[in-house]
Coordinates of C-alpha atoms in Angstrom, one line a residue:
X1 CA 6.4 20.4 -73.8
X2 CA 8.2 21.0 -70.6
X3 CA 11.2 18.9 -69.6
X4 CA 12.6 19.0 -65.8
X5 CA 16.3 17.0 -65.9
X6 CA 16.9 17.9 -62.2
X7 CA 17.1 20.2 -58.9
X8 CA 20.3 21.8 -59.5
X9 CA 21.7 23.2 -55.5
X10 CA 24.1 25.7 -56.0
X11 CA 25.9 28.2 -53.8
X12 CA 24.6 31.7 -55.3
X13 CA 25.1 33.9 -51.9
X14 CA 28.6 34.9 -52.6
X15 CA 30.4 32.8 -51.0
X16 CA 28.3 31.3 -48.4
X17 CA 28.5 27.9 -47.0
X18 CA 24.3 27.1 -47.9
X19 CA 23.3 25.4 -51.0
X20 CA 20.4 26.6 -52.1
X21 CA 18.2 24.4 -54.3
X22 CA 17.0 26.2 -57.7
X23 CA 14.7 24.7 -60.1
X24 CA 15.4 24.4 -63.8
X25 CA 12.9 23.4 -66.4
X26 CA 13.3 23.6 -69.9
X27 CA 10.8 23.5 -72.9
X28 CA 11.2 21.9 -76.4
X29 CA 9.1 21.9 -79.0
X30 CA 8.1 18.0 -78.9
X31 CA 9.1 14.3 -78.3
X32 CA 11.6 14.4 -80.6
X33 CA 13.5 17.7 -79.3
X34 CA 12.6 16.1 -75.5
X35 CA 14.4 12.3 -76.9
X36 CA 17.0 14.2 -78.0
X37 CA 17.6 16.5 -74.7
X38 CA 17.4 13.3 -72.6
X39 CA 19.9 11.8 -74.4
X40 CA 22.3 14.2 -73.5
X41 CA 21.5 14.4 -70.2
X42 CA 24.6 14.6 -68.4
X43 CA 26.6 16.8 -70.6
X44 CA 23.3 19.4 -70.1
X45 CA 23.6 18.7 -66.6
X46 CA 27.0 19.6 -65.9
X47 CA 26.6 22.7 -68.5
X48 CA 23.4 24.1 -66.2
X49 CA 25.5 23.3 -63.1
X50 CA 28.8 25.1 -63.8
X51 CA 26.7 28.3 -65.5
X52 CA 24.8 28.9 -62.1
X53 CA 28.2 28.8 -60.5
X54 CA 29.5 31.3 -63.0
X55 CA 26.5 33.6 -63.3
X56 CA 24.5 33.6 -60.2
X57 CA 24.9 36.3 -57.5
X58 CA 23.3 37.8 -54.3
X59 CA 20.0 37.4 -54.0
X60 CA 18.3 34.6 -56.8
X61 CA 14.9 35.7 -58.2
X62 CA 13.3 35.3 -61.3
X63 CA 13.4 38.9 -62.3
X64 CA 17.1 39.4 -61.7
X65 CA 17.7 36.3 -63.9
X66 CA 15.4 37.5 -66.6
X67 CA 16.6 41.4 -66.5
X68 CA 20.3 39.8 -67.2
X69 CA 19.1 37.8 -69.6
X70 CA 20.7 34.7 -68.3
X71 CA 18.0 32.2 -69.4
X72 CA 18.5 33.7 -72.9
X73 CA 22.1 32.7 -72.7
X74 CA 21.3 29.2 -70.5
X75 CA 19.1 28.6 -73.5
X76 CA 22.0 29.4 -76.2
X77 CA 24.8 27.7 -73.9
X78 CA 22.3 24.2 -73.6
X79 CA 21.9 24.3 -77.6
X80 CA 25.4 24.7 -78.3
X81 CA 26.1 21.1 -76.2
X82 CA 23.1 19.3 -78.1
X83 CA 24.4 20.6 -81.6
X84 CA 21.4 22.6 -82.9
X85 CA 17.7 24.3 -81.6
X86 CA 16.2 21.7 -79.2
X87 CA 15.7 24.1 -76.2
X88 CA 13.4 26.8 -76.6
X89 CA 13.0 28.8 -72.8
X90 CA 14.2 27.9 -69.7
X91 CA 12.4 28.0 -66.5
X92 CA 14.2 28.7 -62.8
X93 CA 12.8 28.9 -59.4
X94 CA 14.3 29.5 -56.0
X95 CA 13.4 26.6 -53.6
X96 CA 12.1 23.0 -54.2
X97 CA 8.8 24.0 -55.8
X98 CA 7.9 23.2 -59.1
X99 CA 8.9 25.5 -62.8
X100 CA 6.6 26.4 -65.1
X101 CA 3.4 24.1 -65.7
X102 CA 3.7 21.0 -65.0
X103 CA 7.2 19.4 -66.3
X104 CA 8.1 16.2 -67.7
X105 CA 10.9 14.1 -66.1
X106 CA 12.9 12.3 -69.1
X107 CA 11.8 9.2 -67.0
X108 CA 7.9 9.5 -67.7
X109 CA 8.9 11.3 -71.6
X110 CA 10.9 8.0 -72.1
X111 CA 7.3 6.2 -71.8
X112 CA 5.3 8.6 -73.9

């Protein structure tokens, strides 16, 4: 199962004024792991936000990220704020389309 929390927009061209959307998705092994990561929203939020600050430069793409290994470590840094292995991989996409196949909002997983 996929869950999307948000469009994070951060400012990942050095020090230019445009913020660039990027989409994050993140998958958990079921319900229960997507319950708990909704729960925590926020905090995972603000985690995801200041990392792309911290670790995003130039040019996004999905192969830079991956080459880094920076989803590996988004994946590790997420887990540490929930307390133990919810997150499994983490999706991220330049530009407003979607991540993955087909995410979850927290909204619609809430109703499941």
């Amino acid at each position: 199962m996929q869950v999307t929390p948000y469009l994070a927009r951060v400012d990942y061209q050095g020090g230019s004024s445009a913020l660039v959307p990027i989409s994050v998705a993140f998958r958990v092994s079921d319900k229960q792991a997507g319950t708990q990561f909704c729960r925590d929203l926020a905090r995972i939020q603000m985690e995801v936000q200041s990392f792309m600050r911290a670790n995003i430069r130039g040019t996004f793409s999905w192969p830079n990220v991956a080459a880094a290994g920076l989803d590996k470590k988004l994946v590790e840094r997420v887990n540490g704020v929930l307390g133990g292995r919810v997150v499994e991989r983490v999706f991220m996409a330049a530009g407003d389309q979607g991540v993955g196949d087909r995410p979850t909002s927290c909204a619609r997983l809430a109703r499941m």
